[in-house]
Coordinates of C-alpha atoms in Angstrom, one line a residue:
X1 CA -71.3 45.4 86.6
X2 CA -74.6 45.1 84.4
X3 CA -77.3 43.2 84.9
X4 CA -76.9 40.9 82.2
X5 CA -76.7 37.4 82.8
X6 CA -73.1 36.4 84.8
X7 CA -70.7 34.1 84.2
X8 CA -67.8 33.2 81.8
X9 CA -65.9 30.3 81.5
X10 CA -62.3 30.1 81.8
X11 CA -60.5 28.5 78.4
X12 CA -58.5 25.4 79.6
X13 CA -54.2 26.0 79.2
X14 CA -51.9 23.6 78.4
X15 CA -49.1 22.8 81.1
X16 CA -46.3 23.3 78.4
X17 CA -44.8 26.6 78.4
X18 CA -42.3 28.0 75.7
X19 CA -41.3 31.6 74.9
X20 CA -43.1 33.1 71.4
X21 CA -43.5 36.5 70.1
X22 CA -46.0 38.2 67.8
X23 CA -44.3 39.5 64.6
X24 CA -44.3 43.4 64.8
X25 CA -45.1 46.0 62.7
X26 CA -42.9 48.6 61.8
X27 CA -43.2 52.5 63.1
X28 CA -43.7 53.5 59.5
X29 CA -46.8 51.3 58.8
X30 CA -48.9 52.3 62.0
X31 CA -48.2 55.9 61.5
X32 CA -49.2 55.5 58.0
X33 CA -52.5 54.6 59.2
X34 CA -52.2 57.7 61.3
X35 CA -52.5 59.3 57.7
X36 CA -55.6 58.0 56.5
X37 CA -59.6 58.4 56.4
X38 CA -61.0 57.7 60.1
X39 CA -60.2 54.0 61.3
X40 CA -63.4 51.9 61.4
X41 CA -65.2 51.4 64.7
X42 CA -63.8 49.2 67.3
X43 CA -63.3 45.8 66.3
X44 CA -65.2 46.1 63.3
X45 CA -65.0 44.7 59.9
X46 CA -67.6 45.9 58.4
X47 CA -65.7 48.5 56.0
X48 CA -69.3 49.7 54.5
X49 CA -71.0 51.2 57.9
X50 CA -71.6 54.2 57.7
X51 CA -70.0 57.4 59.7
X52 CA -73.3 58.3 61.6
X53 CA -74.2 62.0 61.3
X54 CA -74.2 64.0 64.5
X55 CA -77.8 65.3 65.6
X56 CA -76.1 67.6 68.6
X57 CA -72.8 68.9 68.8
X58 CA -71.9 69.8 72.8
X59 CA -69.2 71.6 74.5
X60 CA -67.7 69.0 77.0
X61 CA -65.5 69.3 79.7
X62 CA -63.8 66.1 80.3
X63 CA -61.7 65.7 83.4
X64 CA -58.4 63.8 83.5
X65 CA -55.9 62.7 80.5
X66 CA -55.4 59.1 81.4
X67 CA -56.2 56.8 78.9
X68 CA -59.9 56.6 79.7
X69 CA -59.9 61.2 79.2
X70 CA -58.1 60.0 75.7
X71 CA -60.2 57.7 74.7
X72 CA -63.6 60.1 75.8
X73 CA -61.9 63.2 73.7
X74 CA -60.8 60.6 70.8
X75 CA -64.8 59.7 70.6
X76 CA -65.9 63.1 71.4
X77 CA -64.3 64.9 68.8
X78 CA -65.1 61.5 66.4
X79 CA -69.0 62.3 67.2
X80 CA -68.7 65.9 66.4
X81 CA -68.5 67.3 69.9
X82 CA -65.6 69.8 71.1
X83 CA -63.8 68.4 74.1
X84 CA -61.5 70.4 76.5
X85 CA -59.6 68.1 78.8
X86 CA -58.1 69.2 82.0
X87 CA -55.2 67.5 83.1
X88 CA -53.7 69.0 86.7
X89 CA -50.1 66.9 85.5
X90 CA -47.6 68.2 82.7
X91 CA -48.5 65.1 80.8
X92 CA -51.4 62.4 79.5
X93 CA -50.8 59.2 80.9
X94 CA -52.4 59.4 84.1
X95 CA -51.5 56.0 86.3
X96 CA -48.9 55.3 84.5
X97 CA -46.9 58.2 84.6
X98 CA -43.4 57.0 87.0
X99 CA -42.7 59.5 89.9
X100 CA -39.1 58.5 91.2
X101 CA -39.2 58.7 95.2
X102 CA -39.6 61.5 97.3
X103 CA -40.5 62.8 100.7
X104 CA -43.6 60.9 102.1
X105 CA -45.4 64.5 102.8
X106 CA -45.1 65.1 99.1
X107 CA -48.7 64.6 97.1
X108 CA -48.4 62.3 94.6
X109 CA -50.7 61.7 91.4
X110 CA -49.5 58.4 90.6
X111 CA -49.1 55.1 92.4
X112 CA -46.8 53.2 89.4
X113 CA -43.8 51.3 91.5
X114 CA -40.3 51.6 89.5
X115 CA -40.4 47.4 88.9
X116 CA -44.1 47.4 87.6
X117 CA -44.8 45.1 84.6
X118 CA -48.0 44.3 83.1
X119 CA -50.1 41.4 84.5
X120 CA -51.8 40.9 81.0
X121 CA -50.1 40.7 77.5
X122 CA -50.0 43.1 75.3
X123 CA -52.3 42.2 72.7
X124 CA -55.3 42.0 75.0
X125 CA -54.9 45.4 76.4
X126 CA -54.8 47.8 73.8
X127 CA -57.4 50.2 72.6
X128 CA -59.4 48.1 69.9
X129 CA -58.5 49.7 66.9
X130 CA -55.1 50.9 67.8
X131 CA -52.7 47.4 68.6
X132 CA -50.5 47.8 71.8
X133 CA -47.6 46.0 69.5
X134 CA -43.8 46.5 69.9
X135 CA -42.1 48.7 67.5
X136 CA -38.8 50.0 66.7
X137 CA -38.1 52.2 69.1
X138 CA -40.3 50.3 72.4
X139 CA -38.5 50.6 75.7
X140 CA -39.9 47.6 76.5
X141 CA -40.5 44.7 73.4
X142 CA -41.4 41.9 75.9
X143 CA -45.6 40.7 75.9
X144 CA -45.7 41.8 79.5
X145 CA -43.9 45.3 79.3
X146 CA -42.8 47.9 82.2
X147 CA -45.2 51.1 82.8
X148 CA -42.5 52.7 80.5
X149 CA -43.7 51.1 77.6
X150 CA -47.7 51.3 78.4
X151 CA -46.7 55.0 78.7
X152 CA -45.1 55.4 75.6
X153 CA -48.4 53.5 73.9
X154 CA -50.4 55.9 75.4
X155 CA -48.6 58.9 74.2
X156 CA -48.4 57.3 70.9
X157 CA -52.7 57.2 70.7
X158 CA -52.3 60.9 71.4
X159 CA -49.7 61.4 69.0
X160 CA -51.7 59.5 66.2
X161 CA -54.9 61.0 66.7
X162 CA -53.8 64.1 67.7
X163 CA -55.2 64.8 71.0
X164 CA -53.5 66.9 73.4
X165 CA -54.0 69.7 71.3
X166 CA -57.5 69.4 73.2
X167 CA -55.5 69.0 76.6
X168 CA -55.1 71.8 79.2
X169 CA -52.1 70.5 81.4
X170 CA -51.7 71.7 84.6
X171 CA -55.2 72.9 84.8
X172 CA -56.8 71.3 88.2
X173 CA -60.5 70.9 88.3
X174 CA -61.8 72.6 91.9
X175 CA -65.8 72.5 91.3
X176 CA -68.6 70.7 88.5
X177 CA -71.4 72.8 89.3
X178 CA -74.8 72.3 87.1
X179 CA -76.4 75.5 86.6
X180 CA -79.9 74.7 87.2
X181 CA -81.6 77.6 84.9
X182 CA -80.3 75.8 81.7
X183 CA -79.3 72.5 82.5
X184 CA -75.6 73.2 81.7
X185 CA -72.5 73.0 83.6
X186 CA -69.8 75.6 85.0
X187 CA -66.3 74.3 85.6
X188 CA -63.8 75.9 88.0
X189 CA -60.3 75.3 87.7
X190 CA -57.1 76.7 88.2
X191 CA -53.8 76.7 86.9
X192 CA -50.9 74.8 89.0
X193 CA -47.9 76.9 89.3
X194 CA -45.6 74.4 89.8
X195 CA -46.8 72.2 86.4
X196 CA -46.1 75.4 85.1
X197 CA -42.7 76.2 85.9
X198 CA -43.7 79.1 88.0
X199 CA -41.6 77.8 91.3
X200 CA -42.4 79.7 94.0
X201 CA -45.4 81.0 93.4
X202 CA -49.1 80.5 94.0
X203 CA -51.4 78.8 92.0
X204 CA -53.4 81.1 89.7
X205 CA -56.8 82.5 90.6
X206 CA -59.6 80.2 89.8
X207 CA -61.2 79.9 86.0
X208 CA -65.0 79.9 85.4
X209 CA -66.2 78.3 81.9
X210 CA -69.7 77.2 80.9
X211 CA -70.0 73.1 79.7
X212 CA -72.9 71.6 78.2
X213 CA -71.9 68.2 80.0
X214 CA -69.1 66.8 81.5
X215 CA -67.2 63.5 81.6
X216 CA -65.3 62.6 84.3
X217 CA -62.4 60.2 83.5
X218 CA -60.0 61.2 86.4
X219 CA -59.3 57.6 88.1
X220 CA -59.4 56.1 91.1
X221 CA -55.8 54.9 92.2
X222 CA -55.3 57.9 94.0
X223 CA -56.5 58.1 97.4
X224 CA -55.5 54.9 98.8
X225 CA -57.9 52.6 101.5
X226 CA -56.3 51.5 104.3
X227 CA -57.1 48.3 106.3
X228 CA -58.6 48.9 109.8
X229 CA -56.4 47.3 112.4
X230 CA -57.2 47.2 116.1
X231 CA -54.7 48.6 118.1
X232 CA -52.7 50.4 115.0
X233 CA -52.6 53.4 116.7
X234 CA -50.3 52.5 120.1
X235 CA -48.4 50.5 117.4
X236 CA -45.0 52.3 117.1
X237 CA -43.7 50.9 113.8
X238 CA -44.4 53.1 110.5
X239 CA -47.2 52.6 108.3
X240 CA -47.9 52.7 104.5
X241 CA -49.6 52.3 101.6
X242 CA -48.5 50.6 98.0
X243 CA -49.3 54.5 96.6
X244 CA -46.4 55.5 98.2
X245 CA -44.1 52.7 97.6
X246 CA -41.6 53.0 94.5
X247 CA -38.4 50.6 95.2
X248 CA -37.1 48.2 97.6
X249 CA -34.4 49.4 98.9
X250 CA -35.7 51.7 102.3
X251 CA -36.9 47.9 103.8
X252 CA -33.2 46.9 104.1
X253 CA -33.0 44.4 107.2
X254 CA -36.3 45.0 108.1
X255 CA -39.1 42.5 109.1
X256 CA -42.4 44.0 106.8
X257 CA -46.3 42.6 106.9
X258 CA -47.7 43.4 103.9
X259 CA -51.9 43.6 103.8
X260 CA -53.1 42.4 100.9
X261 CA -51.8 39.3 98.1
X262 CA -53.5 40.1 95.2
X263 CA -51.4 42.1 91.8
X264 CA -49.8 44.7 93.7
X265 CA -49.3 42.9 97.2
X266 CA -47.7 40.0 95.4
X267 CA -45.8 41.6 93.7
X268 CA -44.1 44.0 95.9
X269 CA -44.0 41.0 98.3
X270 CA -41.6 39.3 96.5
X271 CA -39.7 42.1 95.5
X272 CA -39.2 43.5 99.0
X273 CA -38.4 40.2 100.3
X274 CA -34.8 40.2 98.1
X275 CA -33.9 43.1 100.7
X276 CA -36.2 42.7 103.8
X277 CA -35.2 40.6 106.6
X278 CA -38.8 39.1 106.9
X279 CA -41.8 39.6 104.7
X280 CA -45.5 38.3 106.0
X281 CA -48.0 38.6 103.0
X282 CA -51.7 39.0 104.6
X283 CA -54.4 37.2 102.5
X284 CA -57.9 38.0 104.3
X285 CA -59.3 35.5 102.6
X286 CA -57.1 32.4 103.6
X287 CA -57.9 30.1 106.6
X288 CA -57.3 31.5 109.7
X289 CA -54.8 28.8 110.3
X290 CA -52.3 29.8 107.5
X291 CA -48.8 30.3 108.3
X292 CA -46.4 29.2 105.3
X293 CA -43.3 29.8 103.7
X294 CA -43.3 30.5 100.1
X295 CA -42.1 27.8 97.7
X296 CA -38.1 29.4 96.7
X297 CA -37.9 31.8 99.4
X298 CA -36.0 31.6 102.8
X299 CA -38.1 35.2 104.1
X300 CA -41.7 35.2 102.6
X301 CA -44.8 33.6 104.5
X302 CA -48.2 33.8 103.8
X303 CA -50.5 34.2 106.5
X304 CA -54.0 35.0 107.4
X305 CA -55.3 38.1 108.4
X306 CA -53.6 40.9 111.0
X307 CA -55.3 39.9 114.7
X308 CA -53.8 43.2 116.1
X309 CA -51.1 45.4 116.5
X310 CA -49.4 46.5 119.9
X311 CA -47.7 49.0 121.4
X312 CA -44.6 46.4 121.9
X313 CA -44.2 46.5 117.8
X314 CA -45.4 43.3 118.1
X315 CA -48.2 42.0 114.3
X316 CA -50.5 39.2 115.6
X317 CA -51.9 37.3 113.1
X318 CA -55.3 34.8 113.1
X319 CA -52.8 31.7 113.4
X320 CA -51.8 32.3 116.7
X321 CA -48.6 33.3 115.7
X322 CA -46.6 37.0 116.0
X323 CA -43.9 39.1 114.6
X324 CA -42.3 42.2 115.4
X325 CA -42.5 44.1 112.6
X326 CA -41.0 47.2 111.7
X327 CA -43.7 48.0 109.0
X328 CA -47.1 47.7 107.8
X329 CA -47.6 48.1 104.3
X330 CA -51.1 48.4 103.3
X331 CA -51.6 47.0 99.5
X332 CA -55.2 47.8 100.5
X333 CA -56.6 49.2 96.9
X334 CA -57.9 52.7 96.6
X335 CA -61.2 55.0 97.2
X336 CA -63.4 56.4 94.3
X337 CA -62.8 60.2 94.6
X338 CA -64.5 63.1 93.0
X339 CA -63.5 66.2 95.2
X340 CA -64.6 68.1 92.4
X341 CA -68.1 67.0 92.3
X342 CA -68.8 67.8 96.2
X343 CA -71.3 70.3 96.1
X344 CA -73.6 68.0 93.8
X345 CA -73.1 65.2 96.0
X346 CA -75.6 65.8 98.7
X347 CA -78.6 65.3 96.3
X348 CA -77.2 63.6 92.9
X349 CA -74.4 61.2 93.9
X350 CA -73.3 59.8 96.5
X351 CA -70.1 57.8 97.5
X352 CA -70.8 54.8 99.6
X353 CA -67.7 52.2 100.3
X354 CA -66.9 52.7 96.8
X355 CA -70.4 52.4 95.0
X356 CA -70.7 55.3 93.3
X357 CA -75.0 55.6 93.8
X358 CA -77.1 55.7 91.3
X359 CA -74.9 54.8 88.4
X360 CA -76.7 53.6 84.9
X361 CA -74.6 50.9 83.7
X362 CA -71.5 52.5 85.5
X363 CA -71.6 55.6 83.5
X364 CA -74.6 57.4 83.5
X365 CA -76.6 59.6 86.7
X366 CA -80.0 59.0 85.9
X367 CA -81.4 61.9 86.8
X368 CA -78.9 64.1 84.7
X369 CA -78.1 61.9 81.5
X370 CA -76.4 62.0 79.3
X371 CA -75.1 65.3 80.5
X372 CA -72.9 63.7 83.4
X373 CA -70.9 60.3 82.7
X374 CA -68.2 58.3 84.0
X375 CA -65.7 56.3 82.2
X376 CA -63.5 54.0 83.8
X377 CA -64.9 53.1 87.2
X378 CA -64.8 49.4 86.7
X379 CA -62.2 47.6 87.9
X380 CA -60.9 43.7 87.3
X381 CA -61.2 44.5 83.9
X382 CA -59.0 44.8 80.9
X383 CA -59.2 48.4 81.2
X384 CA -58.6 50.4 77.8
X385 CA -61.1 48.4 75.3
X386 CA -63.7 49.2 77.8
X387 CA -63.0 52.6 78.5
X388 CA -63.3 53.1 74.5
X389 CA -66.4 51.5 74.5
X390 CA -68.0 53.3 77.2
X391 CA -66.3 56.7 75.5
X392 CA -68.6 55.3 72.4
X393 CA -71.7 54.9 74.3
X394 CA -71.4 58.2 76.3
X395 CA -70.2 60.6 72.5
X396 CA -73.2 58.7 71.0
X397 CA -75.9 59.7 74.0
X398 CA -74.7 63.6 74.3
X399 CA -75.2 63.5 70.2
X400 CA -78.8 62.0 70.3
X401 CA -77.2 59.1 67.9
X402 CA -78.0 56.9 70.7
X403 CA -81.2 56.6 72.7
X404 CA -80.8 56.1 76.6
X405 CA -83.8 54.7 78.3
X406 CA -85.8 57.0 80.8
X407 CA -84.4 58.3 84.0
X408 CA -87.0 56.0 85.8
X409 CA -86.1 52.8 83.6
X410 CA -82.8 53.3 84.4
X411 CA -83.0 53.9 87.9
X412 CA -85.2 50.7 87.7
X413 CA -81.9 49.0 86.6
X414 CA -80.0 50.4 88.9
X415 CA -82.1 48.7 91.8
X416 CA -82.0 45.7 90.1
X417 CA -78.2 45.3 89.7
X418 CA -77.8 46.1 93.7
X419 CA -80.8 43.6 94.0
X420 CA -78.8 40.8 92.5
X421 CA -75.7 41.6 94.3
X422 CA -76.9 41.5 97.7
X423 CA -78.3 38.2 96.4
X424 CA -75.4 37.0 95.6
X425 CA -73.4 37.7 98.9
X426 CA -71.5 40.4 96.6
X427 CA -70.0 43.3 99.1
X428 CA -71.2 47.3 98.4
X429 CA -67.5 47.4 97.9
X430 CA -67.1 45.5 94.5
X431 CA -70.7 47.3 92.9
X432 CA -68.3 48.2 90.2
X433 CA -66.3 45.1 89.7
X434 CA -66.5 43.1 86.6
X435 CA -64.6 40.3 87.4
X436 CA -66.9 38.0 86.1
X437 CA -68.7 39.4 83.2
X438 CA -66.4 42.5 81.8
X439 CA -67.2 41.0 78.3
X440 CA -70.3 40.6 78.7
X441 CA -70.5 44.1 79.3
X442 CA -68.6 45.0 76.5
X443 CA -70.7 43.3 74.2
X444 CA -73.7 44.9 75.3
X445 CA -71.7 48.4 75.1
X446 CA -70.5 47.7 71.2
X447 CA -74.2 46.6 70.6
X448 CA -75.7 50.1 71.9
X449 CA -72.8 51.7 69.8
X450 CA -73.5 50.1 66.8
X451 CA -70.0 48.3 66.8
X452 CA -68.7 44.3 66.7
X453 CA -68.7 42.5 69.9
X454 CA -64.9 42.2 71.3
X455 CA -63.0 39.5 69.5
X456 CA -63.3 36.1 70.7
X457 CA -59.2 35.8 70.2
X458 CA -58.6 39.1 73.1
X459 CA -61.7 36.9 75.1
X460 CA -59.7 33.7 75.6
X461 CA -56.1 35.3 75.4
X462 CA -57.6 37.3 78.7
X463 CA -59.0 33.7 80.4
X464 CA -55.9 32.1 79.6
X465 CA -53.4 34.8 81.0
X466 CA -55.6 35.0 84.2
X467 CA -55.6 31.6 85.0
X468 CA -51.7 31.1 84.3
X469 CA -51.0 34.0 86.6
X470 CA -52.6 31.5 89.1
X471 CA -51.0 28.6 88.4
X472 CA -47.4 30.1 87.8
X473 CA -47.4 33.7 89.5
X474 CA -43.6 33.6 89.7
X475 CA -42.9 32.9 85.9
X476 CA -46.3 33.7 83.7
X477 CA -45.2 37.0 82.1
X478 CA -42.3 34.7 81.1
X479 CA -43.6 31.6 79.8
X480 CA -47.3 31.0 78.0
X481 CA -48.5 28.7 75.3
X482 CA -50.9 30.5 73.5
X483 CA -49.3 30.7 70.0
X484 CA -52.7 30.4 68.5
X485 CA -54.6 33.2 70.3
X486 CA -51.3 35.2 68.8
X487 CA -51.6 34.2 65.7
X488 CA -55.0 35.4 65.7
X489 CA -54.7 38.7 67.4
X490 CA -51.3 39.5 64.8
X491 CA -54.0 38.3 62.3
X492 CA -56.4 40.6 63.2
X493 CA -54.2 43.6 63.5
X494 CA -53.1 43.6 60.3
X495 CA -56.4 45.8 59.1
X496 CA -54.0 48.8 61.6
X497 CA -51.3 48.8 60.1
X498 CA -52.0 49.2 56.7
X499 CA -49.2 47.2 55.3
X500 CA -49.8 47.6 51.6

């Protein structure tokens, strides 16, 4: 969140709603593109800016191949730097790469469900200059597509701009240490035996390799938060969290109380409740009195929060009332995690209910910019525009292209944010949430970059989806009525595809 002015307001829908989709282009004609001189800077139509010339070109580790690590090696390498990702899977993708069910004990990189669609079209959530449009050969045509067909975008970016050639897959990060007599930075990693077919065996020795700065793009819907509960721990039902959930079909018969009612928990709410027995959705933040069946469903209630759980299996909620539930399934959200980054912790960073302390901006650590960034911490956001901003801002610091203020000004801004938040009633917990102001803050990214603000079209597209998913969360990725925010995006994606 910066501390730029808040607030955004939401662009009114009509009530009608009728099915409409955005005329496609063809394989051929983006991959044409793919062929020519480098694509001009995001969301810009200026064709006569100039390609700024690199004043330093760095050796930089960045860490994870998500689409935030692309997106940092695409503007990396665009800046004149040499990347090296490490990626500890067998693929880029990151979150949305599917793992089918296993054994709970299993470690898992990925928390995609099998059923998971997109909550936001399409065309606002691709990258800026690459459109997230259905082509021959998409597994998934519709405007809010499976995690198939986000995947298959994101290996397409690779693909185009020819990325994981600067990919290491199956190389796990272990240690960012910064070597204090130069200022640079060693990385130790290893190789995963089992990402590389080796079964069996152990993982290879640990790797030493000198960086001059490191970006760390690894995610943070990994290690999962779980809600604290008095009395969980005499409870003798089974407990879990929406990173471990993939399909329906385990809660057969059984009565489930689900923590949490926001994308995930609604979702999986309803889908669980075609099998289960009994589904009880918690929202913390409805009255304590709430207790009510779900409009076209015989087995769903919303209800306040979990009073307690005890050791008769029985879930009490705020309302009074009780289940016995044979689950708890905590849709709780996730904890910021940087194992790697332990030893610098003590004195650089810190972790603190998820505010990452002190962050410039949300990328930079003061006290060691530009040569230690972060791209995509913030969350309510539409996340791939801004991670290629951010990606922007950090290439164009680490080349000298663009100026950061000094460490003090900038921790000066970093009091001031936290300043404004506790002002505001805002919890530590959402520091890094841009619910309010993500374009605000994408604006002011573009403008240090040297780039056009995001377009007004992906601005109101965004407002409009979020407030139909309100007003219609059982049918909104089916029905919308803004044709004329589509016309306007297919519009201005026609500069991509470079039909001639």
């Amino acid at each position: 969140m910066a501390s730029a002015p808040r607030g955004a307001a939401l662009v009114k829908m009509h009530t009608s709603s009728t099915r409409a989709t955005i005329p496609a282009p063809t394989t051929t004609s983006i991959r044409r593109a793919a062929a020519g001189s480098r694509p001009p800077p995001p969301g810009s139509d200026r064709a006569t800016m100039a390609t700024p010339t690199p004043m330093r070109s760095l050796r930089v580790a960045v860490i994870g191949a998500g689409a935030a690590g692309l997106a940092a090696a695409r503007e990396l390498r665009r800046e004149g730097h040499s990347p090296v990702v490490f990626e500890r899977g067998a693929g880029v993708g990151g979150t949305w790469i599917y793992e089918p069910p296993a054994p709970e004990e299993e470690d898992r990189h990925s928390s995609m469900y099998e059923s998971l669609r997109t909550n936001l079209p399409r065309e606002v959530m691709g990258f800026l200059d690459f459109p997230f449009a259905a082509v021959p050969g998409s597994l998934d045509a519709r405007r809010f597509p499976r995690h198939e067909e986000v995947l298959r975008y994101i290996e397409e970016f690779a693909r185009r701009f020819d990325l994981s050639g600067l990919v290491r897959f199956g190389a796990e990060v272990t240690a960012v240490v910064r070597v204090l007599q130069d200022g640079r930075w060693t990385v130790r990693w290893r190789k995963k035996a089992a990402d590389a077919g080796a079964a069996g065996e152990e993982d290879e020795e640990e790797q030493e390799e000198a960086y001059d700065a490191v970006v760390v793009c690894n995610g943070h819907y990994t290690e999962p938060r779980i809600a604290d509960i008095p009395g969980v721990d005499a409870w003798p039902g089974k407990q879990m969290h929406s990173h471990s959930y993939r399909v329906p079909d385990p809660f057969l018969d059984q009565v489930v109380v689900i923590i949490g009612a926001k994308n995930s928990g609604g979702d999986i709410s309803r889908e669980i409740a075609g099998v289960a027995r009994e589904v009880h959705m918690v929202n913390r933040a409805s009255p304590a009195a709430t207790c009510e069946r779900l409009p076209g469903y015989h087995n769903l209630w919303l209800r306040s929060m979990v009073e307690r759980a005890d050791p008769d299996g029985s879930v009490a909620f705020r309302d009074g009332g009780s289940v016995r539930a044979d689950v708890i399934l905590h849709c709780t959200g996730y904890k910021y995690s940087f194992p790697f980054l332990e030893q610098q912790q003590g004195s650089i960073i810190s972790v603190d209910d998820n505010r990452i302390h002190p962050l410039y901006k949300h990328v930079f650590v003061p006290q060691l910019a530009p040569s230690l960034a972060f791209v995509g911490l913030p969350f309510k956001v539409i996340p791939f525009p801004l991670v290629q901003l951010q990606a922007s801002w950090v290439a164009g610091a680490l080349s000298g292209r663009v100026q950061l203020p000094s460490e003090e000004e900038m921790m000066e801004d970093v009091r001031a944010l936290y300043a404004e938040l506790e002002a505001m009633g805002w919890p530590v917990l959402h520091t890094h949430c841009l619910k309010h102001n993500q374009f605000e803050y994408d604006d002011w990214l573009a403008e240090q970059c040297g780039h056009a603000k995001v377009e007004e079209w992906r601005k109101s597209m965004y407002d409009a989806a979020s407030k139909k998913k309100v007003e219609c969360p059982e049918t909104y990725r089916e029905e919308w009525d803004d044709h004329d925010l589509m016309d306007q995006a297919n519009q201005d994606f026609q500069k991509y595809y470079c039909i001639l």
